[in-house]
PDB file of C-alpha atoms in Angstrom:
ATOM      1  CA  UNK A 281     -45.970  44.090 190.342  1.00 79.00           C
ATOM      2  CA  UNK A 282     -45.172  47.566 190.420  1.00 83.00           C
ATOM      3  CA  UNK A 283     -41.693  47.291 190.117  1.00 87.00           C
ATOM      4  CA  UNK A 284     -41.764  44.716 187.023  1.00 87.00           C
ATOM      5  CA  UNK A 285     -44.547  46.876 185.282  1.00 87.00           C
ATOM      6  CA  UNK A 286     -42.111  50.012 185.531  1.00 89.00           C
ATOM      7  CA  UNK A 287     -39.352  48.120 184.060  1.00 88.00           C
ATOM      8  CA  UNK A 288     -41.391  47.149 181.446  1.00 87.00           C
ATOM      9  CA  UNK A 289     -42.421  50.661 180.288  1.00 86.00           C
ATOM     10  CA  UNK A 290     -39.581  51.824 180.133  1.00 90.00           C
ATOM     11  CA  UNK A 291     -38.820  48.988 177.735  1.00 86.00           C
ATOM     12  CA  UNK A 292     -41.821  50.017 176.323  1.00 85.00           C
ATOM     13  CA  UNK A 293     -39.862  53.884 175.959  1.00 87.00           C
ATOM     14  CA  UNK A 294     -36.970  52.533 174.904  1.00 85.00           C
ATOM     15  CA  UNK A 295     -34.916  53.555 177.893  1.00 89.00           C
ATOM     16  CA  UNK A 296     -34.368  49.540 179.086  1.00 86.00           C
ATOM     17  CA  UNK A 297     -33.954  47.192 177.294  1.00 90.00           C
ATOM     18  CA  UNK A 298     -35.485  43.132 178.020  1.00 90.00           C
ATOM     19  CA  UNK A 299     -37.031  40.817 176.198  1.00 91.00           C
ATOM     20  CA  UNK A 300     -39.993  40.217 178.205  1.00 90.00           C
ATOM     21  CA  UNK A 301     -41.529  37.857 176.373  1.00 86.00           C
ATOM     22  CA  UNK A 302     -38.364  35.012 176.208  1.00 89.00           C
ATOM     23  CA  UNK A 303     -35.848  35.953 178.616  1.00 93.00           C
ATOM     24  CA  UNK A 304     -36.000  33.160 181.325  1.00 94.00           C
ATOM     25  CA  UNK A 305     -35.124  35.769 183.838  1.00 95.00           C
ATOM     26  CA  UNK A 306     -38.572  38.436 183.270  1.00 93.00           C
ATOM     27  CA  UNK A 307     -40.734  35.425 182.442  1.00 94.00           C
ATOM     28  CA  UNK A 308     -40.189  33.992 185.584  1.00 95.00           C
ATOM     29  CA  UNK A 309     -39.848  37.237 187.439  1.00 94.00           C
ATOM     30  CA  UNK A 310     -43.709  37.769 185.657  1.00 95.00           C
ATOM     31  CA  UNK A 311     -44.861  34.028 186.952  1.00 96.00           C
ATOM     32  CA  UNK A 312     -43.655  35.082 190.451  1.00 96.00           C
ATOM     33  CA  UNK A 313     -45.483  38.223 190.537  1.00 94.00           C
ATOM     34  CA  UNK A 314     -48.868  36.473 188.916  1.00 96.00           C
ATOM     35  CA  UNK A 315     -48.425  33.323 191.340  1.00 97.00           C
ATOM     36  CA  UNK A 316     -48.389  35.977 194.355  1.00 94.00           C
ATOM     37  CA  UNK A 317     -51.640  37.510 193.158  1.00 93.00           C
ATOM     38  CA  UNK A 318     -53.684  34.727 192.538  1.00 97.00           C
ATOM     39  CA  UNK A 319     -52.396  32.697 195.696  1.00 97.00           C
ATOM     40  CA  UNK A 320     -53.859  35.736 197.903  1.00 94.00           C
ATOM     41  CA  UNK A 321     -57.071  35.295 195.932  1.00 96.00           C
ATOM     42  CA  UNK A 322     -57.047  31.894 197.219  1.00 97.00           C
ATOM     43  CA  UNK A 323     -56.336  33.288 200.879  1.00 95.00           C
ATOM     44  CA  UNK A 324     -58.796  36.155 200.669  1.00 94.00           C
ATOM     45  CA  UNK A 325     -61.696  33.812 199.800  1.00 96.00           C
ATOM     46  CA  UNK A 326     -61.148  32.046 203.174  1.00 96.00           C
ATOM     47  CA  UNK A 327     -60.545  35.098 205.075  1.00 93.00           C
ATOM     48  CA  UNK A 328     -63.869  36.028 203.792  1.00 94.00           C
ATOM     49  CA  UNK A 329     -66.099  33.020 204.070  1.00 94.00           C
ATOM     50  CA  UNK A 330     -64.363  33.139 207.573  1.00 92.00           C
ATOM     51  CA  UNK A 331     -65.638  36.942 207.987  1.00 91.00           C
ATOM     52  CA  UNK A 332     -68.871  35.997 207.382  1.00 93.00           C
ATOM     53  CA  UNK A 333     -69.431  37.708 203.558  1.00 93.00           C
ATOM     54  CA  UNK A 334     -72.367  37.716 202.137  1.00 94.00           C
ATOM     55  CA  UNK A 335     -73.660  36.115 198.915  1.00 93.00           C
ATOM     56  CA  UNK A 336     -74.065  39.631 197.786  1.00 95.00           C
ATOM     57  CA  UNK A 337     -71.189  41.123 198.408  1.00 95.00           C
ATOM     58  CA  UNK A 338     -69.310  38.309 197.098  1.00 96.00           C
ATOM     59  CA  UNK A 339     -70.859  39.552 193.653  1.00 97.00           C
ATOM     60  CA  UNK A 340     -70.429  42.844 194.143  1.00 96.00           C
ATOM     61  CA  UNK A 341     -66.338  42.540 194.409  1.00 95.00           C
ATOM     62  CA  UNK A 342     -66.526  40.376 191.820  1.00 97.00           C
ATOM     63  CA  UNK A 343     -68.666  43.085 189.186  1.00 97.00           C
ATOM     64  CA  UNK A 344     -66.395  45.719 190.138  1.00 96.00           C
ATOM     65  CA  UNK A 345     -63.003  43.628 189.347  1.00 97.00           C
ATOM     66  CA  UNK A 346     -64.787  42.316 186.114  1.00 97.00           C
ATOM     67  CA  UNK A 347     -65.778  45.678 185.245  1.00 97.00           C
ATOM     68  CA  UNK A 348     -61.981  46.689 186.042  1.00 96.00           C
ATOM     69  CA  UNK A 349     -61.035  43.751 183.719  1.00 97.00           C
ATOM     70  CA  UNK A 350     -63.460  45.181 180.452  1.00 97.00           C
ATOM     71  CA  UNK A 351     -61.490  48.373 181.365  1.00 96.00           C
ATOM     72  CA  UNK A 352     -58.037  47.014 181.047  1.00 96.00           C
ATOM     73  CA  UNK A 353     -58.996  45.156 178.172  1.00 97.00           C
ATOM     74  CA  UNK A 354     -60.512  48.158 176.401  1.00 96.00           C
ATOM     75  CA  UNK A 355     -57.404  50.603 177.289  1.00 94.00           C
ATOM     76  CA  UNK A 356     -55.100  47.628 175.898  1.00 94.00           C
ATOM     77  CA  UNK A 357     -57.033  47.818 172.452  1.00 96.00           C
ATOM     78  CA  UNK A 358     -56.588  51.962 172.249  1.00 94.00           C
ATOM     79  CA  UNK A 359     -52.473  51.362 173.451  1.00 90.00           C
ATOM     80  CA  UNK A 360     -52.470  47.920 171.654  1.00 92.00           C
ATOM     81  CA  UNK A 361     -55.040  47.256 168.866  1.00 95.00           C
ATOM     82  CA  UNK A 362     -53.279  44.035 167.349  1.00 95.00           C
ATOM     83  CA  UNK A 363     -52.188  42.694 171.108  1.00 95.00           C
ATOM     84  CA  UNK A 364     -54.711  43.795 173.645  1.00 96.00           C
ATOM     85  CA  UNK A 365     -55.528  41.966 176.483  1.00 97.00           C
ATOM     86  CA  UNK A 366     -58.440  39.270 176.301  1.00 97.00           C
ATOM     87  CA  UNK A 367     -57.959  37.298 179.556  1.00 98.00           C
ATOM     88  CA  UNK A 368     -55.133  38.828 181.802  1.00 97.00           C
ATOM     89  CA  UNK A 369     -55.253  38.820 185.488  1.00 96.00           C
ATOM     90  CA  UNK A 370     -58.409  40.511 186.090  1.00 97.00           C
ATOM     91  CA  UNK A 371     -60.292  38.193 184.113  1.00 98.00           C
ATOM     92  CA  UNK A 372     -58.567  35.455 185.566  1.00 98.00           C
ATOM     93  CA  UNK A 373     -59.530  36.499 189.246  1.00 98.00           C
ATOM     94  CA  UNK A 374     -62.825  37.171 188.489  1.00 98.00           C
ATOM     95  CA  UNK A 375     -63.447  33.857 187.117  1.00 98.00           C
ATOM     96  CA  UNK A 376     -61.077  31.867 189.191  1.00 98.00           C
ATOM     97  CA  UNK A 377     -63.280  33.681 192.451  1.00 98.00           C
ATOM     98  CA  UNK A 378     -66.426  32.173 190.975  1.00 98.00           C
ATOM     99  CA  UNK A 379     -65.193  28.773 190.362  1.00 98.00           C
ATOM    100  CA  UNK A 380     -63.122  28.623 193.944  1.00 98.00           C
ATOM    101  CA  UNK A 381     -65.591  30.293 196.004  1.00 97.00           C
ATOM    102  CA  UNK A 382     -67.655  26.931 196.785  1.00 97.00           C
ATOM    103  CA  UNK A 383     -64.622  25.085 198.031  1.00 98.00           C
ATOM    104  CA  UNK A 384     -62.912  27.958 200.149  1.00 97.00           C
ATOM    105  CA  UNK A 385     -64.377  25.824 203.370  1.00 96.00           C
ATOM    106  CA  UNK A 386     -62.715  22.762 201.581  1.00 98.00           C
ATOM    107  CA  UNK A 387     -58.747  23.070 201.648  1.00 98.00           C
ATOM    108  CA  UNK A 388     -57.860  19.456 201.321  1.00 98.00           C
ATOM    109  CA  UNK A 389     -59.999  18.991 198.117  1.00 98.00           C
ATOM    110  CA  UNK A 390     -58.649  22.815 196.865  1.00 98.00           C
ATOM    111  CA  UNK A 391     -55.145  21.347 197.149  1.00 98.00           C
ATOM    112  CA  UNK A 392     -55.690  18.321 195.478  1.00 98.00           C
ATOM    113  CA  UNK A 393     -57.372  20.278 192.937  1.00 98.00           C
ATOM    114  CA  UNK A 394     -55.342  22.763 193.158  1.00 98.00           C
ATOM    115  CA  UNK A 395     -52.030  20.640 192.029  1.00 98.00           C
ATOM    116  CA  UNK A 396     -54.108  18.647 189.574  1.00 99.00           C
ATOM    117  CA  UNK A 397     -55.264  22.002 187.625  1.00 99.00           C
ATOM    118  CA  UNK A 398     -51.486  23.288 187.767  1.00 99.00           C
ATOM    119  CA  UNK A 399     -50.132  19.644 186.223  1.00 99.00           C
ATOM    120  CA  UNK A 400     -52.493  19.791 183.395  1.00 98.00           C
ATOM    121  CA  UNK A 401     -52.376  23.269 182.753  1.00 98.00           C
ATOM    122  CA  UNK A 402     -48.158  22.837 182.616  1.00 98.00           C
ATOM    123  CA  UNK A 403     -48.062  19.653 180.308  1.00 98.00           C
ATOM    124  CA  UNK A 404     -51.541  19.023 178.262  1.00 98.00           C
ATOM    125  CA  UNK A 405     -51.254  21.091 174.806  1.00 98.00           C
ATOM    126  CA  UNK A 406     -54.172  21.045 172.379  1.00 98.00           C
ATOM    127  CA  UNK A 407     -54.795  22.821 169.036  1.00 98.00           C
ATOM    128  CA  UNK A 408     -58.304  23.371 169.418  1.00 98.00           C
ATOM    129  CA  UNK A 409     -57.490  25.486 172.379  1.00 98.00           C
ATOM    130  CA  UNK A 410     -55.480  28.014 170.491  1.00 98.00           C
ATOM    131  CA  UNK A 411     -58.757  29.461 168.927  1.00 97.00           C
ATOM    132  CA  UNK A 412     -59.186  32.885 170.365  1.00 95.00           C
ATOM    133  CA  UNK A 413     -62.593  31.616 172.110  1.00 96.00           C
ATOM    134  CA  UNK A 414     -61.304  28.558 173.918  1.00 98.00           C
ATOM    135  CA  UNK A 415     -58.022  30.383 174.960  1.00 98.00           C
ATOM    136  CA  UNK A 416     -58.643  31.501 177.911  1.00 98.00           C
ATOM    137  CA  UNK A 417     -58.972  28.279 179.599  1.00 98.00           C
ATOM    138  CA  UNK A 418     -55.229  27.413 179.213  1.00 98.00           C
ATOM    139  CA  UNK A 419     -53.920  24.047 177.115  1.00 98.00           C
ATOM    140  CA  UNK A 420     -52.802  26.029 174.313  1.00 98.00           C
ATOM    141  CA  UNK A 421     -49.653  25.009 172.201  1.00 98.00           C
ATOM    142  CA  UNK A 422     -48.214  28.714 171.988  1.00 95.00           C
ATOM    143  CA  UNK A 423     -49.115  31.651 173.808  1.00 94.00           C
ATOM    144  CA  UNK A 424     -51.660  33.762 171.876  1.00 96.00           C
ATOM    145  CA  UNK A 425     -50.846  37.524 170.560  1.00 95.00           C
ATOM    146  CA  UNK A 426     -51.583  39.531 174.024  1.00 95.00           C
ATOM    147  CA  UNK A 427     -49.696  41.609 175.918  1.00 93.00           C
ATOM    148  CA  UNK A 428     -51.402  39.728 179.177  1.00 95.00           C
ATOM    149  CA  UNK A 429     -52.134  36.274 179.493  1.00 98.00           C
ATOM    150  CA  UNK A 430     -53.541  34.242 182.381  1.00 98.00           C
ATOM    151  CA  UNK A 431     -55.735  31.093 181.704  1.00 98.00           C
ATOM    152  CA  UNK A 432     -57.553  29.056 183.751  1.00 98.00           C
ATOM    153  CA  UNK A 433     -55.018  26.465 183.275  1.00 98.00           C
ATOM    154  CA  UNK A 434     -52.521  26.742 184.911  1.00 98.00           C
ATOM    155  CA  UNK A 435     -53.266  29.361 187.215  1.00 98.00           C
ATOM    156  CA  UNK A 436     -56.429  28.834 189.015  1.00 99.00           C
ATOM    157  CA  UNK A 437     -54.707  25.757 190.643  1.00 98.00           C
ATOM    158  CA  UNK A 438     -52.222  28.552 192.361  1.00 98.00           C
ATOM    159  CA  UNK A 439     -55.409  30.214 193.921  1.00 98.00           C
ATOM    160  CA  UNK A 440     -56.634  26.830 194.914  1.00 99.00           C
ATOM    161  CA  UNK A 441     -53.383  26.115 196.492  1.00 98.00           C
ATOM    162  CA  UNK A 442     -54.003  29.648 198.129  1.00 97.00           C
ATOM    163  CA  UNK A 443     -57.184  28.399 200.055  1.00 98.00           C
ATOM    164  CA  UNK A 444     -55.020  25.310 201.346  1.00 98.00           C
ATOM    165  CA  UNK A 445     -52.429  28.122 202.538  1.00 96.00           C
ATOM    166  CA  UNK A 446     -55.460  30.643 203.732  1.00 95.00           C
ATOM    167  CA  UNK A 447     -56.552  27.329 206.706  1.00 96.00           C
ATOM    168  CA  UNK A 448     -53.365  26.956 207.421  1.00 94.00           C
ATOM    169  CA  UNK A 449     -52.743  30.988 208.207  1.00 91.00           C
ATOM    170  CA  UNK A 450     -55.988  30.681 210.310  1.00 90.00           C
ATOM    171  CA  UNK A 451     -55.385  27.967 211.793  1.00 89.00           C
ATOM    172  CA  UNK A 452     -51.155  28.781 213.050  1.00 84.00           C
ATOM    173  CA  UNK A 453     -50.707  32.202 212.618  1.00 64.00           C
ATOM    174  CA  UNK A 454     -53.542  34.015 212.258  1.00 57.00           C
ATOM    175  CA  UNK A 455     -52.983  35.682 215.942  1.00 56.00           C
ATOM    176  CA  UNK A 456     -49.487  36.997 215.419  1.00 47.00           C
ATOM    177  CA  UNK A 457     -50.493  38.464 211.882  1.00 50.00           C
ATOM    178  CA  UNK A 458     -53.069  40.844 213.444  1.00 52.00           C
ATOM    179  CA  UNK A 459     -50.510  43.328 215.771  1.00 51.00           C
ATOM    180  CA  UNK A 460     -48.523  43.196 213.126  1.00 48.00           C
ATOM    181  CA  UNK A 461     -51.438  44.737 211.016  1.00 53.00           C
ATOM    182  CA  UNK A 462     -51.825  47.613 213.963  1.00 57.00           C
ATOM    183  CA  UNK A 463     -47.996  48.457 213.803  1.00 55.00           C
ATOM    184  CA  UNK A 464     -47.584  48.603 210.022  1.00 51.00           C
ATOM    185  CA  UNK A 465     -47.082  51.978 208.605  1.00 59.00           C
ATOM    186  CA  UNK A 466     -50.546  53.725 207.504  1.00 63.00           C
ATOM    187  CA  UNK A 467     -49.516  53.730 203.922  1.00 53.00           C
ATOM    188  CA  UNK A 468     -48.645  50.625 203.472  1.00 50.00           C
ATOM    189  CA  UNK A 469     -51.578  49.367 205.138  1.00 54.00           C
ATOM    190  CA  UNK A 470     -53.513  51.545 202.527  1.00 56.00           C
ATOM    191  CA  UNK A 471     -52.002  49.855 199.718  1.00 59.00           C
ATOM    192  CA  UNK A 472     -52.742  46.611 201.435  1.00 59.00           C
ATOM    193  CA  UNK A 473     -56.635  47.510 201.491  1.00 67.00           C
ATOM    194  CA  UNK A 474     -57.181  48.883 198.095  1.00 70.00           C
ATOM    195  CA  UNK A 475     -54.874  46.745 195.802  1.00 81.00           C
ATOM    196  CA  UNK A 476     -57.278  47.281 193.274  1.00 85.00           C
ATOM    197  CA  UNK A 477     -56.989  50.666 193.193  1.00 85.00           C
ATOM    198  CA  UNK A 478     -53.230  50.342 193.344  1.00 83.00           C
ATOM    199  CA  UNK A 479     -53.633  47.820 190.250  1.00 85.00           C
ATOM    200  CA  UNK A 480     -55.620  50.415 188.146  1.00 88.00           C
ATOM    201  CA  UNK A 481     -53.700  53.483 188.799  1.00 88.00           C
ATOM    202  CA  UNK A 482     -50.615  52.708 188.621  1.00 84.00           C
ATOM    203  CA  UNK A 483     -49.900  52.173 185.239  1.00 86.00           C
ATOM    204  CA  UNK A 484     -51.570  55.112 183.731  1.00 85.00           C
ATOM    205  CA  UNK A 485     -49.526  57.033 186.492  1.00 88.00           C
ATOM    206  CA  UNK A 486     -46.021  55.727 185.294  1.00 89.00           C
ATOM    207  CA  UNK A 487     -46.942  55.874 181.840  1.00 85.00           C
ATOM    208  CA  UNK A 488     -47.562  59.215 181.583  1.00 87.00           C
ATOM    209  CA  UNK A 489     -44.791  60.405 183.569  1.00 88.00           C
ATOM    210  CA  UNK A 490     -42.529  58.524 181.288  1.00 86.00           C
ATOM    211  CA  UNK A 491     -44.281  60.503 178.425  1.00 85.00           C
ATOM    212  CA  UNK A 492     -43.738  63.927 179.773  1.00 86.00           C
ATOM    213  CA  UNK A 493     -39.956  62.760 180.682  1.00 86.00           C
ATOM    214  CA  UNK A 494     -38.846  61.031 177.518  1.00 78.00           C
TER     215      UNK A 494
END
């Protein structure tokens, strides 16, 4: 994430130049990175049902990522007024959480519904759903003006497919995955812990280094 958001600004400061938003190479590049995100979403809700959370803590993560999401989507207006950012990842976790969280004890259904969501996200194209209210859900025939843009469709069917992956984790390898939590170097594990953090900071960070440098 870090690594294709860096590349990015400095495509953004002229000093690399991609095409970002047609280039088979960075749009798949950007579906890896989003499909990694949202697949742990789909493993974190199991870890956490697992662990016990409570209702309100649930809700509490999930206010302080959609608060994190209003943020994003108010710093993309002030960077990019005619392209800001209406339902990017944020929003798409936030929502995708809510939906998802009844059926983390449930991986064969979250599978099944996991591929079915991804299918009809990938091949059903409506007009109606290109209205700047409805887009968010996905089924659109062209991707709206937005510099990020994660629907429901597609996408939540990747964090469903996470849940599936989250039982399977617990149930085969959930033992080996803990020393090598213990022997991981302390920054990394860091990182590891506050992603959301990471997610925030880092772009405001890079950004204005690159305008001090160039």
């Amino acid at each position: 994430m870090v690594v294709y958001h860096f590349l990015f600004d400095l495509n953004w400061f002229h000093v690399f130049r991609a095409d970002f938003n047609n280039d088979p190479f960075w749009l798949g590049f950007r579906a890896w990175v989003v499909s990694m995100f949202l697949l742990l979403v789909g493993v974190s809700l199991v870890l956490a049902v697992r662990a016990g959370m409570s209702r309100h803590r649930f809700w509490r993560r999930i206010a302080v990522i959609g608060i994190c999401a209003l943020l994003v989507s108010a710093a993309s207006y002030v960077t990019f007024p005619k392209t800001f950012i209406t339902f990017g990842i944020l929003h798409c976790i936030v929502l995708t959480s809510i939906l998802a969280w009844p059926l983390a004890r449930h991986p064969w259904i979250s599978l099944a519904l996991g591929m079915a969501v991804i299918v009809a996200g990938l091949t059903v194209q409506l007009p109606m759903f290109d209205a700047p209210w409805l887009n968010w859900v996905g089924f659109t025939t062209h991707k709206p003006p937005t510099e990020d843009y994660v629907p429901l469709f597609p996408w939540m069917g990747v964090s469903l497919a996470g849940i599936a992956l989250g039982h399977w984790i617990v149930a085969r390898a959930f033992k080996p995955v803990d020393p090598l939590s213990r022997t991981a170097p302390v920054w990394l594990t860091w990182l590891g812990r506050h992603s959301l953090i990471v997610y925030m900071a880092h772009q405001p960070i890079m950004v204005g280094l690159l305008r001090v440098i160039f």
